[in-house]
Tab-separated table of C-alpha atoms and ligand atoms in Angstrom:
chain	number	residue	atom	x	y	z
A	1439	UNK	CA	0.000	0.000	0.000
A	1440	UNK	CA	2.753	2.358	1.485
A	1441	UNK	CA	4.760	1.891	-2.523
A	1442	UNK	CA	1.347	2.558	-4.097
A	1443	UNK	CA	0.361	6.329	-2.744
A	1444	UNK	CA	1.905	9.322	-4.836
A	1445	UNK	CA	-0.271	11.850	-4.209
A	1446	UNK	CA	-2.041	13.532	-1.239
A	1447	UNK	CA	-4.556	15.761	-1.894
A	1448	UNK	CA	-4.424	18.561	1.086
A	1449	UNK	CA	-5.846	21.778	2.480
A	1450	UNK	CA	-3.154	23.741	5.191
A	1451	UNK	CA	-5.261	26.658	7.584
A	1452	UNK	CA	-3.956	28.098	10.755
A	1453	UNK	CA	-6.271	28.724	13.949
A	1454	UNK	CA	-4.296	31.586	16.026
A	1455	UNK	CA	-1.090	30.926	14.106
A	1456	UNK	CA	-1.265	26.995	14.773
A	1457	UNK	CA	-1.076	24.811	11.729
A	1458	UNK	CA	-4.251	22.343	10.614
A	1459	UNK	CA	-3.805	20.232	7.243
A	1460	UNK	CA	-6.647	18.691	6.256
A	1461	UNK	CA	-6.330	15.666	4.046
A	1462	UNK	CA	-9.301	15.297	1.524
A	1463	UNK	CA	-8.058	12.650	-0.992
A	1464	UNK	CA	-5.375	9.978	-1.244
A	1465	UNK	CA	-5.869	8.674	2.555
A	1466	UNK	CA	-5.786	5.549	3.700
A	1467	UNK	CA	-8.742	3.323	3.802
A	1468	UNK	CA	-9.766	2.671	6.887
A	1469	UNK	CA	-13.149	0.783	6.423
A	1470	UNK	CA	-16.350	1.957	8.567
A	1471	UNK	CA	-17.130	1.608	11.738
A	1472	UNK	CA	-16.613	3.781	15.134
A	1473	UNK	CA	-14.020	6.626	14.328
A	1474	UNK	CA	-11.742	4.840	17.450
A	1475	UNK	CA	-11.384	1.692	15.503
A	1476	UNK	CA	-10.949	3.263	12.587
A	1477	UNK	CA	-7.876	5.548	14.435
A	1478	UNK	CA	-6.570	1.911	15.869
A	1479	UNK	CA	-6.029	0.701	12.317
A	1480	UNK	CA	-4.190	3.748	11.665
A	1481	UNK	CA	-2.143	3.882	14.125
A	1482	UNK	CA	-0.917	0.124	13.714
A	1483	UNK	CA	-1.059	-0.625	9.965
A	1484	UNK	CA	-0.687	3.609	8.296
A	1485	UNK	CA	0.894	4.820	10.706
A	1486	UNK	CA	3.992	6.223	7.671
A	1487	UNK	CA	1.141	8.030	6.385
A	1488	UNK	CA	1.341	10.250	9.556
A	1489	UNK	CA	4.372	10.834	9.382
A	1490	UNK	CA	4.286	11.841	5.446
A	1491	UNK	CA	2.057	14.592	6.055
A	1492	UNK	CA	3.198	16.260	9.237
A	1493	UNK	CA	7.108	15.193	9.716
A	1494	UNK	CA	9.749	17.255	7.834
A	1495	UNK	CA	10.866	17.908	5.020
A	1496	UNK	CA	7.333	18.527	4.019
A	1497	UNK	CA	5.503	19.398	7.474
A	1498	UNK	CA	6.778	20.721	10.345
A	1499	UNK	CA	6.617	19.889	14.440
A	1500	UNK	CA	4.041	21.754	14.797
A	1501	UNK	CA	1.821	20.438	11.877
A	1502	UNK	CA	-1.551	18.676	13.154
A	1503	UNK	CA	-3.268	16.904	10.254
A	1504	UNK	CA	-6.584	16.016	10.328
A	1505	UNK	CA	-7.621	12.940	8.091
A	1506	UNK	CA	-11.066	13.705	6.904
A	1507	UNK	CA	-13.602	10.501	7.008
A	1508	UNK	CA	-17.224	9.578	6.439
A	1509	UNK	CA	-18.879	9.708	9.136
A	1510	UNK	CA	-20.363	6.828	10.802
A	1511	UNK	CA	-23.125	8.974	12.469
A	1512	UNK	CA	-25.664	10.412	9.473
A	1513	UNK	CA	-26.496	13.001	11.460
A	1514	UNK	CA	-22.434	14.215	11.030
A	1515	UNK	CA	-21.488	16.738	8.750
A	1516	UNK	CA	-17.977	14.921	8.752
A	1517	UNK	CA	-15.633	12.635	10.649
A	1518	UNK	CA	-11.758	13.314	11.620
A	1519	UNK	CA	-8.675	11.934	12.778
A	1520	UNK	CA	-6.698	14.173	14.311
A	1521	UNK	CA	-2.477	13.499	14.331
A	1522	UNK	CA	0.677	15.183	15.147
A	1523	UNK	CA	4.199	14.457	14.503
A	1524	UNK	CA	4.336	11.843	16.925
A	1525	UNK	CA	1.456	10.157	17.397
A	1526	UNK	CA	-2.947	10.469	17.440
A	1527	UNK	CA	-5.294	13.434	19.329
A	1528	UNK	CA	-8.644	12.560	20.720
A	1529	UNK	CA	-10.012	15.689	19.912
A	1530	UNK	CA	-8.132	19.119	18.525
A	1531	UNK	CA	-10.009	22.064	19.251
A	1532	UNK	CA	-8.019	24.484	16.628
A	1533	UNK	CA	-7.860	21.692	14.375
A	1534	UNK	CA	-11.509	21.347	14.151
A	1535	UNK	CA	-12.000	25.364	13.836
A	1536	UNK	CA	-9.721	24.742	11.018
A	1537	UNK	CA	-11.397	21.578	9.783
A	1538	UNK	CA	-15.053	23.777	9.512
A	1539	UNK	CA	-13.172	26.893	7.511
A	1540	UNK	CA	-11.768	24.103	5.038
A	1541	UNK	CA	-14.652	22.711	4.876
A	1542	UNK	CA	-16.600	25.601	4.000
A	1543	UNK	CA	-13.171	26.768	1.597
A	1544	UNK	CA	-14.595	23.504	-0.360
A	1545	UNK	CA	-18.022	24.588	-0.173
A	1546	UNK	CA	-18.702	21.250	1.699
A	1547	UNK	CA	-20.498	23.462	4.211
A	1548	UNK	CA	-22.242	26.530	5.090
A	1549	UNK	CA	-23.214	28.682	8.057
A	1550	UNK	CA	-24.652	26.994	10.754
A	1551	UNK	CA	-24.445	24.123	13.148
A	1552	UNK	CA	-22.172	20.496	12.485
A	1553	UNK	CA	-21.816	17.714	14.303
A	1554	UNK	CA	-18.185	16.403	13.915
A	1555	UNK	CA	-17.223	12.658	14.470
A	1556	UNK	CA	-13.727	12.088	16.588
A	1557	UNK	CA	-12.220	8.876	18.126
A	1558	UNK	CA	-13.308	10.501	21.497
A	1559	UNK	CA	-17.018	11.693	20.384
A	1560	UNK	CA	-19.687	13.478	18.860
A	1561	UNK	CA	-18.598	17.107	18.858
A	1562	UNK	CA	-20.513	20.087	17.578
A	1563	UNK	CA	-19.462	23.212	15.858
A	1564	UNK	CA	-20.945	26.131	14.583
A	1565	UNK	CA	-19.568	27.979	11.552
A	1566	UNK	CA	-20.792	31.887	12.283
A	1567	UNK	CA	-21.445	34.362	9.594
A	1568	UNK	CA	-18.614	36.436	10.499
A	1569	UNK	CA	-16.037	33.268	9.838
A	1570	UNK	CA	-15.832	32.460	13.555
A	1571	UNK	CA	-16.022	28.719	14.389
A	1572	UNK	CA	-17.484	28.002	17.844
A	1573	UNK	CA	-16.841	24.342	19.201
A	1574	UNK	CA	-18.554	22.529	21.570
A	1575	UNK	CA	-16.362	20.257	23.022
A	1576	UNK	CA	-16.534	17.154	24.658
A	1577	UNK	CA	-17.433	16.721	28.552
A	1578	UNK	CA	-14.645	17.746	30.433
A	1579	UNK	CA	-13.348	17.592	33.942
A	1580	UNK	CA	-10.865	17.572	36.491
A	1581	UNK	CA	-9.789	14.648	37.874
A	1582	UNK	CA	-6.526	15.847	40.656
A	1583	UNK	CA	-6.015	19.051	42.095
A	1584	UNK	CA	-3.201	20.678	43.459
A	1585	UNK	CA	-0.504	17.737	42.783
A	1586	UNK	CA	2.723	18.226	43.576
A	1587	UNK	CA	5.962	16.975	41.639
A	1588	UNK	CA	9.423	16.895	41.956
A	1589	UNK	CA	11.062	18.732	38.610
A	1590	UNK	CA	14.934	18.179	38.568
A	1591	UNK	CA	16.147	21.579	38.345
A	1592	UNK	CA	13.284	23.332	39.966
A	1593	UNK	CA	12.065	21.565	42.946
A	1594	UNK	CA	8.505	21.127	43.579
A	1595	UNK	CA	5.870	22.025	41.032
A	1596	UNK	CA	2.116	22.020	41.731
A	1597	UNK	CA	-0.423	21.140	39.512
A	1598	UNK	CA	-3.869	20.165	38.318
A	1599	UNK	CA	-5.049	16.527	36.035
A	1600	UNK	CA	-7.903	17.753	33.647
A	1601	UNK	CA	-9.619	16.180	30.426
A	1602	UNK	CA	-10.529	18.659	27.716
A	1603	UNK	CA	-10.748	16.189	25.060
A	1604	UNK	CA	-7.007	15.266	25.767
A	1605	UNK	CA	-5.086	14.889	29.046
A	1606	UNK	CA	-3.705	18.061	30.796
A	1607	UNK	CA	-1.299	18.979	33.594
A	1608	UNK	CA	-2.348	22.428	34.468
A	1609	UNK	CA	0.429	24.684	36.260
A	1610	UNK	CA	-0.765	28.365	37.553
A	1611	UNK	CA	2.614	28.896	40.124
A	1612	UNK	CA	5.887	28.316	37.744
A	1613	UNK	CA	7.714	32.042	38.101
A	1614	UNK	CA	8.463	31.682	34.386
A	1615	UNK	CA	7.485	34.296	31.886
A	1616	UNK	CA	5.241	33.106	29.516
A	1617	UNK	CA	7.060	35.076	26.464
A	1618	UNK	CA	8.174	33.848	22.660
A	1619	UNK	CA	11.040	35.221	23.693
A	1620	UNK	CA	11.414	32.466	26.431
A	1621	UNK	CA	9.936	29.764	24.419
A	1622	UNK	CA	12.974	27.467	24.448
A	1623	UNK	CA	13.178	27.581	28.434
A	1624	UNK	CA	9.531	27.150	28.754
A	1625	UNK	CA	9.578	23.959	26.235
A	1626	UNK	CA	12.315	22.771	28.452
A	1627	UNK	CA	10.689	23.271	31.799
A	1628	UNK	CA	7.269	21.981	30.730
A	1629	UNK	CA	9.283	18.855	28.927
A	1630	UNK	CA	10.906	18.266	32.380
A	1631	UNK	CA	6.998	18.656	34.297
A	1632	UNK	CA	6.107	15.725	31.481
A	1633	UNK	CA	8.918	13.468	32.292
A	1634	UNK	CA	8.301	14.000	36.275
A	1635	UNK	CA	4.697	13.393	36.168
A	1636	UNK	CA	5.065	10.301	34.355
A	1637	UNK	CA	7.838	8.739	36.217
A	1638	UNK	CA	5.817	9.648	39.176
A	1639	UNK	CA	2.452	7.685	37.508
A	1640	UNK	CA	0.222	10.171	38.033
A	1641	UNK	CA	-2.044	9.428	34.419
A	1642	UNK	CA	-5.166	10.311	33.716
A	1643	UNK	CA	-8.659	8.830	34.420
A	1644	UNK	CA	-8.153	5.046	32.722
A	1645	UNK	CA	-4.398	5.068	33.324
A	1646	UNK	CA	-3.961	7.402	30.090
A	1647	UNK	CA	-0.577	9.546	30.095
A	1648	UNK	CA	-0.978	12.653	30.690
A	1649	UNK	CA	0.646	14.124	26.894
A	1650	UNK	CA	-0.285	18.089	27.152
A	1651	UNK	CA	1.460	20.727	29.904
A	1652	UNK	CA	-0.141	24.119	30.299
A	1653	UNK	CA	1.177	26.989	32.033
A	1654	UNK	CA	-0.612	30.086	32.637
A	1655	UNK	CA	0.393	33.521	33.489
A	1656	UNK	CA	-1.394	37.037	33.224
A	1657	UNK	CA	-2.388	38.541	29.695
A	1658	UNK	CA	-1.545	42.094	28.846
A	1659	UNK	CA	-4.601	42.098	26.594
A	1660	UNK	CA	-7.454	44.438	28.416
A	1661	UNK	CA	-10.509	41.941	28.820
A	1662	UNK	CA	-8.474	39.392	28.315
A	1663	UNK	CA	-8.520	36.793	31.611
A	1664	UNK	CA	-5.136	34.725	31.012
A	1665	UNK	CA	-2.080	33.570	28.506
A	1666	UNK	CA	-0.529	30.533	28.211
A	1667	UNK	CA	2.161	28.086	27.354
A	1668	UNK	CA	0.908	24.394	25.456
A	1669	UNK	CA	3.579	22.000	25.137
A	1670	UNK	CA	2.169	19.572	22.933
A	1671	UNK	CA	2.550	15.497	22.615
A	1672	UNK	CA	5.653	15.729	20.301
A	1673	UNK	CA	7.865	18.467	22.139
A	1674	UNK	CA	6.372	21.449	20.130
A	1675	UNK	CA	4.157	24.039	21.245
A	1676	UNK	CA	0.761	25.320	20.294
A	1677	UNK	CA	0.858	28.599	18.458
A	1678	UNK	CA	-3.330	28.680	19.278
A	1679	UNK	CA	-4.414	29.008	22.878
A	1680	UNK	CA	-5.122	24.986	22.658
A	1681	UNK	CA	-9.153	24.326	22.423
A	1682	UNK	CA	-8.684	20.804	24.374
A	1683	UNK	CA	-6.281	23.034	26.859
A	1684	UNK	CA	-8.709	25.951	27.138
A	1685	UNK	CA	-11.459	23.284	27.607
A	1686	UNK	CA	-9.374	21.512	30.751
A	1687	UNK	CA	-8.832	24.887	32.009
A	1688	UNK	CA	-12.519	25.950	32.347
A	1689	UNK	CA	-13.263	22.476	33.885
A	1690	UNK	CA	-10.406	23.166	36.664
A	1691	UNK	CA	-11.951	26.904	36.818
A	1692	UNK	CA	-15.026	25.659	37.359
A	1693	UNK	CA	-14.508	23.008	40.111
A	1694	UNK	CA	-12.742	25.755	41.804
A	1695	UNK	CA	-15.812	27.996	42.036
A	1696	UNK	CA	-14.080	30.816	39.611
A	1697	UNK	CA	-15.900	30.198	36.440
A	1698	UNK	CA	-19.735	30.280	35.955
A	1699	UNK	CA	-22.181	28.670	33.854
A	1700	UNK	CA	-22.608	31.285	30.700
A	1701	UNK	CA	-19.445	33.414	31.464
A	1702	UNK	CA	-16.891	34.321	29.381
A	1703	UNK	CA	-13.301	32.612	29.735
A	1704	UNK	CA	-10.580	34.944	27.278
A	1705	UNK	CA	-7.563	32.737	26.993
A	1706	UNK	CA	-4.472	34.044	24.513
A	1707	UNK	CA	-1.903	31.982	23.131
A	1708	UNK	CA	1.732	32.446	23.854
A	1709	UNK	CA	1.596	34.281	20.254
A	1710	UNK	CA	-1.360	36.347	21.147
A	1711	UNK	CA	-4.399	34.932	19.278
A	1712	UNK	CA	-7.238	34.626	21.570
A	1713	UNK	CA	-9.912	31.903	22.137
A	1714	UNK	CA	-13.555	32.892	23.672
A	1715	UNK	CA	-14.888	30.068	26.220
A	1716	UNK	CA	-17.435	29.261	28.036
A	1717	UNK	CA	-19.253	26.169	29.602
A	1718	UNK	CA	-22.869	24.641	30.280
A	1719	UNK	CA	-23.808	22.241	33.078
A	1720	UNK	CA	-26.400	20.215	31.968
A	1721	UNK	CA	-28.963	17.716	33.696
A	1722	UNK	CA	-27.689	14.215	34.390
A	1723	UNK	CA	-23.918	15.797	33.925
A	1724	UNK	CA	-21.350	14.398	36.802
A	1725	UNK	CA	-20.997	17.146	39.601
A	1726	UNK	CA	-18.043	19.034	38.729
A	1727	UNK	CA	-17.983	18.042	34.744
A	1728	UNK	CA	-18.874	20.606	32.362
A	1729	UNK	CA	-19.976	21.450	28.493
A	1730	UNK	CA	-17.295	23.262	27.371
A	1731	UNK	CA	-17.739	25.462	24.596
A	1732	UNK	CA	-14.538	27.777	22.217
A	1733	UNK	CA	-14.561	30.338	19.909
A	1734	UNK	CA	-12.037	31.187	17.199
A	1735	UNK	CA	-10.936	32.008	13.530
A	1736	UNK	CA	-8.638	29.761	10.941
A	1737	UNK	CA	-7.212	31.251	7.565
A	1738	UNK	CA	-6.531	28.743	4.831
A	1739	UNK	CA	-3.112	29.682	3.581
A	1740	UNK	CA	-2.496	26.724	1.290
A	1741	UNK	CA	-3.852	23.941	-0.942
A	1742	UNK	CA	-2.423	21.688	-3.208
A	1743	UNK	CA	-0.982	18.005	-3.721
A	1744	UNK	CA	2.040	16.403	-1.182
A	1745	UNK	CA	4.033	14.382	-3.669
A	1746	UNK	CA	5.688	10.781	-2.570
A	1747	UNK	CA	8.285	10.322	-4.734
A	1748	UNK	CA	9.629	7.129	-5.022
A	1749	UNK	CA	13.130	7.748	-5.429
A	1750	UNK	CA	12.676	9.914	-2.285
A	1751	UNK	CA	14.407	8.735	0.491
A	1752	UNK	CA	12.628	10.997	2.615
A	1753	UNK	CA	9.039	11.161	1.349
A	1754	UNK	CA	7.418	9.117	4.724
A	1755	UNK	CA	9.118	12.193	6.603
A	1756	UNK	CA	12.083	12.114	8.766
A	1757	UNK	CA	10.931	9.744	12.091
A	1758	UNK	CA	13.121	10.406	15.298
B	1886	LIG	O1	-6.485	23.044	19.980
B	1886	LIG	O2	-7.056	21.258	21.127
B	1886	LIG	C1	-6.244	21.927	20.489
B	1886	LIG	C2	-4.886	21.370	20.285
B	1886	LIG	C3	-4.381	20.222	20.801
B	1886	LIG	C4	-3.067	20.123	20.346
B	1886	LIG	C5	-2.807	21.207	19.549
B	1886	LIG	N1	-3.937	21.970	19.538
């Protein structure tokens, strides 16, 4: 199979500077079925294909591709597999504000309200007439609070377990500037929280590992409530305020008494794009989960084929 794919057929958008590219044609075939068996048989028997479309020389660390399906649900607009340059997403917040623009760039769509298939559920999203794509996300929650770890190098660092649709580590108290400037120190420091909480097995709910660290510090932005730091599965870090992240961070908000039902949560990226949030609690939710819902904008900024040339050494991507 690998020999016999050439051509990818591709759509590239940003959400708040991060990267999304949609694949529409030359995928794998992945048969039907629940979008989390379908992402199974990626991951074990196309799991090159991954790493053609995101990896270098033609993608980048910070490229999150987004494998479009047919849905299994009728009542979904579309179905997606979200990857990165190391592995699978549940659920990508930016990527699916990015998924909604492309899919309305293809005229697949139109204002209104989508429901979206992932591996990790139904999600839906609205495509405004002003562009904006509102998401709303998966149930989310916190599941540890206040959780202490040893980081070589800088002693104890507390923390908070959340699920936005991925796993989080949540860290408000880090005395680190949350700059581009300092973006190498904070990728090292939140690499070093990753490698302390998981040699210290703190996981999420069903023993998951906890993939996504997320610092927070004060915004300069006026009505803006906070900026962070996302350091992502595969060492890079999101350009977007992270939809999952924001998502975790309104559950931990919430379970702390600081975020209501219906208010607004402002969170800006480390680059300065800004995500609108907000959450419902609906009846027959588990006390402390919430609805979490984001706002945002994508620009598509390319389209074309990816080419696999066989005489390409390189053309599954450079794997570490
Ligand atoms: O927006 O949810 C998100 C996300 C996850 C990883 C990168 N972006």
């Amino acid at each position: 199979m690998r020999e016999q794919v050439s051509r990818v057929r591709i759509i590239d958008s940003h959400t708040g500077g991060e990267p999304t590219r949609v694949v529409i044609a030359g995928g794998p075939a992945l048969g039907g079925g629940p979008l989390s068996a379908r992402l199974a048989r990626f991951r074990e028997e196309f799991d090159w294909f991954r790493s053609a479309v995101v990896n270098e020389p033609r993608g980048s660390d910070a490229v999150v591709g987004a494998l479009l399906c047919e849905p299994e649900d009728p009542s979904c607009t579309a179905g997606v597999i979200f990857f990165n340059n190391v592995g699978y997403l549940g659920m990508c917040g930016h990527g699916t504000i990015g998924l909604l623009v492309t899919l309305k760039h293809l005229g697949r769509l139109k204002p209104g309200e989508h429901q979206i298939e992932t591996p990790v559920g139904n999600v839906t999203a609205r495509l405004h007439e002003t562009g904006e794509v509102s998401v709303d996300n998966v149930e989310s929650y916190r599941t540890g609070a206040g959780i202490g770890v040893d980081v070589p190098g800088h002693g104890l660092v507390t923390g908070d377990v959340a699920w936005g649709g991925n796993w989080f580590f949540l860290v408000n108290e880090h005395g680190m500037e949350i700059s581009l400037e300092n973006v190498e120190r904070l990728t090292e420091f939140t690499w070093q929280i990753r490698q302390a909480i998981t040699r210290a097995g703190i996981r999420g709910k069903n023993g998951e590992e906890i993939d996504h660290i997320e610092l927070f510090g004060p915004s300069k932005i006026p009505g803006v409530n906070s900026r962070n730091f996302v350091l992502c599965p595969g060492k890079s870090y999101d350009r977007s305020p992270c939809g999952t992240g924001t998502c975790a961070k309104m559950a931990c908000l919430y379970a702390d008494g600081k975020l209501k039902e219906g208010a607004i949560w402002r969170q800006e990226s480390i680059v300065g794009s800004v995500f609108e949030g907000s959450i419902k609690i609906q009846d027959g939710m588990r006390d402390g989960h919430v609805h979490p819902s984001i706002k945002g904008t994508a620009y598509i900024d390319a389209e074309g084929d990816l080419i696999l040339d066989e005489n390409d050494p390189f053309r599954f991507g450079i794997t570490k």
